[in-house]
PDB file of C-alpha atoms in Angstrom:
ATOM      1  CA  MET A   1      44.380   6.069  29.303  1.00  0.00           C
ATOM      2  CA  THR A   2      44.009   2.306  29.765  1.00  0.00           C
ATOM      3  CA  SER A   3      45.335   2.473  33.317  1.00  0.00           C
ATOM      4  CA  GLN A   4      42.836   5.210  34.198  1.00  0.00           C
ATOM      5  CA  VAL A   5      39.935   3.124  32.871  1.00  0.00           C
ATOM      6  CA  ILE A   6      41.095   0.160  34.976  1.00  0.00           C
ATOM      7  CA  LEU A   7      41.524   2.330  38.070  1.00  0.00           C
ATOM      8  CA  ASP A   8      38.056   3.836  37.559  1.00  0.00           C
ATOM      9  CA  LEU A   9      36.593   0.338  37.234  1.00  0.00           C
ATOM     10  CA  ARG A  10      38.368  -0.730  40.436  1.00  0.00           C
ATOM     11  CA  ASN A  11      36.938   2.280  42.274  1.00  0.00           C
ATOM     12  CA  GLN A  12      33.434   1.533  40.985  1.00  0.00           C
ATOM     13  CA  ILE A  13      33.667  -2.086  42.140  1.00  0.00           C
ATOM     14  CA  ARG A  14      34.985  -0.985  45.536  1.00  0.00           C
ATOM     15  CA  LEU A  15      31.977   1.311  45.847  1.00  0.00           C
ATOM     16  CA  SER A  16      29.677  -1.590  44.874  1.00  0.00           C
ATOM     17  CA  ILE A  17      31.289  -3.777  47.547  1.00  0.00           C
ATOM     18  CA  ASP A  18      30.737  -1.063  50.151  1.00  0.00           C
ATOM     19  CA  GLU A  19      27.076  -0.729  49.085  1.00  0.00           C
ATOM     20  CA  GLU A  20      26.529  -4.518  49.255  1.00  0.00           C
ATOM     21  CA  VAL A  21      28.114  -4.648  52.713  1.00  0.00           C
ATOM     22  CA  ALA A  22      25.937  -1.751  53.922  1.00  0.00           C
ATOM     23  CA  ALA A  23      22.840  -3.570  52.614  1.00  0.00           C
ATOM     24  CA  LEU A  24      23.988  -6.803  54.292  1.00  0.00           C
ATOM     25  CA  ASN A  25      24.406  -4.952  57.601  1.00  0.00           C
ATOM     26  CA  ARG A  26      20.906  -3.447  57.308  1.00  0.00           C
ATOM     27  CA  LEU A  27      19.457  -6.914  56.615  1.00  0.00           C
ATOM     28  CA  SER A  28      21.350  -8.377  59.599  1.00  0.00           C
ATOM     29  CA  GLU A  29      19.976  -5.650  61.864  1.00  0.00           C
ATOM     30  CA  SER A  30      16.478  -6.403  60.561  1.00  0.00           C
ATOM     31  CA  ILE A  31      16.853 -10.114  61.333  1.00  0.00           C
ATOM     32  CA  ALA A  32      18.043  -9.222  64.853  1.00  0.00           C
ATOM     33  CA  LEU A  33      14.919  -7.091  65.279  1.00  0.00           C
ATOM     34  CA  VAL A  34      12.666  -9.903  64.011  1.00  0.00           C
ATOM     35  CA  ASN A  35      14.465 -12.302  66.370  1.00  0.00           C
ATOM     36  CA  SER A  36      13.716 -10.057  69.330  1.00  0.00           C
ATOM     37  CA  ARG A  37      10.051  -9.860  68.300  1.00  0.00           C
ATOM     38  CA  LEU A  38       9.903 -13.642  67.929  1.00  0.00           C
ATOM     39  CA  ARG A  39      11.387 -14.118  71.402  1.00  0.00           C
ATOM     40  CA  ALA A  40       8.901 -11.637  72.876  1.00  0.00           C
ATOM     41  CA  SER A  41       5.846 -13.065  71.114  1.00  0.00           C
ATOM     42  CA  ASN A  42       3.442 -15.329  72.928  1.00  0.00           C
ATOM     43  CA  LEU A  43       3.651 -18.377  70.716  1.00  0.00           C
ATOM     44  CA  GLY A  44       0.679 -20.184  72.168  1.00  0.00           C
ATOM     45  CA  SER A  45      -0.510 -22.869  69.788  1.00  0.00           C
ATOM     46  CA  ALA A  46       0.468 -21.185  66.507  1.00  0.00           C
ATOM     47  CA  PRO A  47       3.739 -19.470  65.607  1.00  0.00           C
ATOM     48  CA  PRO A  48       3.577 -15.818  64.417  1.00  0.00           C
ATOM     49  CA  ASN A  49       3.550 -16.556  60.683  1.00  0.00           C
ATOM     50  CA  ALA A  50       4.030 -12.952  59.541  1.00  0.00           C
ATOM     51  CA  LEU A  51       7.264 -12.694  61.565  1.00  0.00           C
ATOM     52  CA  LEU A  52       8.446 -16.061  60.284  1.00  0.00           C
ATOM     53  CA  ASP A  53       7.793 -14.974  56.692  1.00  0.00           C
ATOM     54  CA  GLU A  54       9.710 -11.737  57.289  1.00  0.00           C
ATOM     55  CA  ARG A  55      12.612 -13.652  58.863  1.00  0.00           C
ATOM     56  CA  ASP A  56      12.786 -16.025  55.886  1.00  0.00           C
ATOM     57  CA  ARG A  57      12.607 -13.168  53.382  1.00  0.00           C
ATOM     58  CA  LEU A  58      15.504 -11.391  55.098  1.00  0.00           C
ATOM     59  CA  ILE A  59      17.582 -14.575  55.255  1.00  0.00           C
ATOM     60  CA  ASN A  60      17.014 -15.166  51.524  1.00  0.00           C
ATOM     61  CA  GLN A  61      18.177 -11.627  50.756  1.00  0.00           C
ATOM     62  CA  ILE A  62      21.331 -12.127  52.818  1.00  0.00           C
ATOM     63  CA  ALA A  63      21.953 -15.441  51.041  1.00  0.00           C
ATOM     64  CA  GLU A  64      22.020 -13.565  47.718  1.00  0.00           C
ATOM     65  CA  LYS A  65      24.964 -11.539  49.047  1.00  0.00           C
ATOM     66  CA  VAL A  66      26.981 -14.185  50.922  1.00  0.00           C
ATOM     67  CA  LEU A  67      26.807 -17.886  51.738  1.00  0.00           C
ATOM     68  CA  VAL A  68      25.309 -18.337  55.202  1.00  0.00           C
ATOM     69  CA  SER A  69      24.167 -21.150  57.450  1.00  0.00           C
ATOM     70  CA  VAL A  70      21.078 -20.802  59.604  1.00  0.00           C
ATOM     71  CA  GLU A  71      20.014 -22.523  62.809  1.00  0.00           C
ATOM     72  CA  TYR A  72      16.619 -21.928  64.412  1.00  0.00           C
ATOM     73  CA  GLY A  73      15.986 -21.626  68.149  1.00  0.00           C
ATOM     74  CA  SER A  74      13.050 -22.821  70.195  1.00  0.00           C
ATOM     75  CA  ARG A  75      11.209 -19.524  69.589  1.00  0.00           C
ATOM     76  CA  TYR A  76      11.940 -19.705  65.825  1.00  0.00           C
ATOM     77  CA  GLU A  77      14.667 -17.048  66.060  1.00  0.00           C
ATOM     78  CA  ALA A  78      17.499 -17.411  63.539  1.00  0.00           C
ATOM     79  CA  LYS A  79      21.211 -17.720  64.236  1.00  0.00           C
ATOM     80  CA  VAL A  80      22.982 -16.743  61.005  1.00  0.00           C
ATOM     81  CA  THR A  81      26.651 -17.660  60.464  1.00  0.00           C
ATOM     82  CA  PHE A  82      29.030 -17.075  57.575  1.00  0.00           C
ATOM     83  CA  GLY A  83      29.892 -20.007  55.372  1.00  0.00           C
ATOM     84  CA  ARG A  84      28.695 -23.543  54.976  1.00  0.00           C
ATOM     85  CA  PHE A  85      28.870 -24.533  58.619  1.00  0.00           C
ATOM     86  CA  ALA A  86      26.926 -23.510  61.706  1.00  0.00           C
ATOM     87  CA  LYS A  87      30.245 -23.131  63.575  1.00  0.00           C
ATOM     88  CA  GLY A  88      31.321 -20.280  61.276  1.00  0.00           C
ATOM     89  CA  PRO A  89      31.643 -16.660  62.351  1.00  0.00           C
ATOM     90  CA  VAL A  90      28.320 -15.368  63.702  1.00  0.00           C
ATOM     91  CA  LEU A  91      26.539 -12.672  61.697  1.00  0.00           C
ATOM     92  CA  VAL A  92      23.280 -12.630  63.706  1.00  0.00           C
ATOM     93  CA  GLU A  93      22.499 -14.303  67.010  1.00  0.00           C
ATOM     94  CA  GLY A  94      19.404 -13.440  68.969  1.00  0.00           C
ATOM     95  CA  ASP A  95      18.836  -9.703  68.911  1.00  0.00           C
ATOM     96  CA  ARG A  96      22.517  -8.945  68.143  1.00  0.00           C
ATOM     97  CA  ALA A  97      23.850  -8.384  64.634  1.00  0.00           C
ATOM     98  CA  VAL A  98      27.605  -8.244  64.061  1.00  0.00           C
ATOM     99  CA  PRO A  99      28.496  -5.651  61.410  1.00  0.00           C
ATOM    100  CA  LEU A 100      30.662  -6.544  58.438  1.00  0.00           C
ATOM    101  CA  ASN A 101      33.288  -3.950  57.520  1.00  0.00           C
ATOM    102  CA  THR A 102      35.487  -3.588  54.452  1.00  0.00           C
ATOM    103  CA  THR A 103      38.955  -2.186  54.010  1.00  0.00           C
ATOM    104  CA  HIS A 104      40.352  -1.322  50.590  1.00  0.00           C
ATOM    105  CA  ASN A 105      44.131  -1.173  50.436  1.00  0.00           C
ATOM    106  CA  GLU A 106      46.567  -0.782  47.538  1.00  0.00           C
ATOM    107  CA  THR A 107      48.835  -3.473  48.985  1.00  0.00           C
ATOM    108  CA  SER A 108      46.498  -6.160  50.306  1.00  0.00           C
ATOM    109  CA  GLY A 109      43.414  -5.442  48.188  1.00  0.00           C
ATOM    110  CA  THR A 110      39.967  -5.691  49.727  1.00  0.00           C
ATOM    111  CA  THR A 111      39.485  -7.400  53.074  1.00  0.00           C
ATOM    112  CA  PHE A 112      36.413  -7.997  55.188  1.00  0.00           C
ATOM    113  CA  GLN A 113      36.163  -7.911  58.982  1.00  0.00           C
ATOM    114  CA  LEU A 114      33.279  -9.214  61.021  1.00  0.00           C
ATOM    115  CA  GLY A 115      32.872  -6.870  63.991  1.00  0.00           C
ATOM    116  CA  ASN A 116      36.199  -6.576  65.788  1.00  0.00           C
ATOM    117  CA  GLY A 117      37.052 -10.199  65.106  1.00  0.00           C
ATOM    118  CA  VAL A 118      37.579 -12.362  62.077  1.00  0.00           C
ATOM    119  CA  VAL A 119      39.344 -10.799  59.061  1.00  0.00           C
ATOM    120  CA  PHE A 120      39.053 -12.557  55.717  1.00  0.00           C
ATOM    121  CA  LYS A 121      39.954 -11.842  52.101  1.00  0.00           C
ATOM    122  CA  SER A 122      37.009 -13.473  50.341  1.00  0.00           C
ATOM    123  CA  VAL A 123      33.557 -14.898  50.911  1.00  0.00           C
ATOM    124  CA  ASP A 124      32.230 -18.271  49.797  1.00  0.00           C
ATOM    125  CA  ASP A 125      29.360 -17.303  47.538  1.00  0.00           C
ATOM    126  CA  GLY A 126      26.927 -14.611  46.468  1.00  0.00           C
ATOM    127  CA  ALA A 127      27.220 -11.099  45.098  1.00  0.00           C
ATOM    128  CA  LEU A 128      30.085 -10.186  47.433  1.00  0.00           C
ATOM    129  CA  LYS A 129      32.144 -13.117  46.148  1.00  0.00           C
ATOM    130  CA  GLY A 130      31.640 -11.971  42.559  1.00  0.00           C
ATOM    131  CA  LEU A 131      32.651  -8.409  43.405  1.00  0.00           C
ATOM    132  CA  ALA A 132      35.662  -9.558  45.452  1.00  0.00           C
ATOM    133  CA  ASN A 133      36.768 -11.807  42.580  1.00  0.00           C
ATOM    134  CA  SER A 134      36.408  -8.860  40.200  1.00  0.00           C
ATOM    135  CA  ILE A 135      38.667  -6.757  42.410  1.00  0.00           C
ATOM    136  CA  ASN A 136      41.261  -9.543  42.400  1.00  0.00           C
ATOM    137  CA  VAL A 137      41.182  -9.710  38.590  1.00  0.00           C
ATOM    138  CA  ILE A 138      41.549  -5.940  38.335  1.00  0.00           C
ATOM    139  CA  GLU A 139      44.481  -5.906  40.793  1.00  0.00           C
ATOM    140  CA  SER A 140      46.174  -8.640  38.764  1.00  0.00           C
ATOM    141  CA  THR A 141      45.519  -6.708  35.543  1.00  0.00           C
ATOM    142  CA  ILE A 142      47.044  -3.540  37.023  1.00  0.00           C
ATOM    143  CA  GLU A 143      50.140  -5.486  38.077  1.00  0.00           C
ATOM    144  CA  LYS A 144      50.493  -7.094  34.633  1.00  0.00           C
ATOM    145  CA  LEU A 145      49.970  -3.746  32.899  1.00  0.00           C
ATOM    146  CA  ASP A 146      52.712  -2.209  35.053  1.00  0.00           C
ATOM    147  CA  LEU A 147      55.093  -5.052  34.178  1.00  0.00           C
ATOM    148  CA  LEU A 148      54.240  -4.764  30.474  1.00  0.00           C
ATOM    149  CA  THR A 149      54.902  -1.026  30.547  1.00  0.00           C
ATOM    150  CA  ILE A 150      58.273  -1.491  32.232  1.00  0.00           C
ATOM    151  CA  ARG A 151      59.247  -4.167  29.706  1.00  0.00           C
ATOM    152  CA  LEU A 152      58.149  -2.007  26.771  1.00  0.00           C
ATOM    153  CA  VAL A 153      60.190   0.949  28.059  1.00  0.00           C
ATOM    154  CA  GLN A 154      63.268  -1.228  28.652  1.00  0.00           C
ATOM    155  CA  GLU A 155      63.140  -2.930  25.236  1.00  0.00           C
ATOM    156  CA  LEU A 156      62.492   0.233  23.230  1.00  0.00           C
ATOM    157  CA  ASN A 157      65.246   2.043  25.093  1.00  0.00           C
ATOM    158  CA  SER A 158      67.575  -0.894  24.432  1.00  0.00           C
ATOM    159  CA  PHE A 159      66.902  -0.617  20.683  1.00  0.00           C
ATOM    160  CA  HIS A 160      67.407   3.142  20.692  1.00  0.00           C
ATOM    161  CA  THR A 161      70.654   3.074  22.675  1.00  0.00           C
ATOM    162  CA  SER A 162      72.129   0.282  20.548  1.00  0.00           C
ATOM    163  CA  GLY A 163      71.787   2.298  17.327  1.00  0.00           C
ATOM    164  CA  ILE A 164      72.753   5.690  15.998  1.00  0.00           C
ATOM    165  CA  ASP A 165      70.639   8.725  15.320  1.00  0.00           C
ATOM    166  CA  TYR A 166      70.309  10.846  12.146  1.00  0.00           C
ATOM    167  CA  ASP A 167      73.490  12.730  12.975  1.00  0.00           C
ATOM    168  CA  GLY A 168      75.503   9.520  13.453  1.00  0.00           C
ATOM    169  CA  GLU A 169      75.656   9.814  17.230  1.00  0.00           C
ATOM    170  CA  GLN A 170      74.885   7.097  19.761  1.00  0.00           C
ATOM    171  CA  GLY A 171      71.116   6.793  20.307  1.00  0.00           C
ATOM    172  CA  LYS A 172      69.601   7.956  23.583  1.00  0.00           C
ATOM    173  CA  GLU A 173      66.807   6.513  25.671  1.00  0.00           C
ATOM    174  CA  LEU A 174      63.427   7.228  24.157  1.00  0.00           C
ATOM    175  CA  PHE A 175      61.425   6.772  27.385  1.00  0.00           C
ATOM    176  CA  THR A 176      62.060   7.095  31.068  1.00  0.00           C
ATOM    177  CA  ALA A 177      60.164   5.028  33.578  1.00  0.00           C
ATOM    178  CA  LYS A 178      59.991   6.320  37.099  1.00  0.00           C
ATOM    179  CA  GLN A 179      61.647   3.941  39.500  1.00  0.00           C
ATOM    180  CA  PHE A 180      60.543   4.012  43.102  1.00  0.00           C
ATOM    181  CA  GLU A 181      62.373   2.613  46.048  1.00  0.00           C
ATOM    182  CA  ILE A 182      60.501   1.672  49.178  1.00  0.00           C
ATOM    183  CA  ALA A 183      62.367   2.574  52.346  1.00  0.00           C
ATOM    184  CA  GLN A 184      61.230   2.074  55.907  1.00  0.00           C
ATOM    185  CA  PRO A 185      61.008   5.383  57.787  1.00  0.00           C
ATOM    186  CA  GLU A 186      63.404   5.791  60.684  1.00  0.00           C
ATOM    187  CA  SER A 187      60.471   6.357  63.060  1.00  0.00           C
ATOM    188  CA  ASN A 188      59.233   2.768  62.574  1.00  0.00           C
TER     189      ASN A 188
END
């Protein structure tokens, strides 16, 4: 029962991570679109304030999800990079947005990949960091629960096999824990 609740919680958080990443990708695409409009606009003497306001609003929404750095070009277009530094992996540059993808794996947990390039396990700040940290806590809890269960089975079985039953015979194991062995397939 407890393990099922933890697994359900893990699945819910994974779904939340996927939803946050999808929203981040939509925001990145929107900034790329605003960047292209800014580059195409005739700046003249005054910058296009409505586009600048939209750009800033989108950047603020992205910053709620992950820590980003922003540099502005000569036409007020935004270059958005992951992390604290402008030399980080590029999320948006000009009219091109690089999608963020997630992979959920039983062995390595949740990982993020920016386009076809950089793969990373966590982000620096924002909602995605909180969700990724939650997944790490849940994975650790699952591992500790598994170890506790194995220990409980071993100790109770030890007590039962060291005593005698009602009929005076040697006690038998009360529980059995499934043991799995990982073997590499011959085709690998």
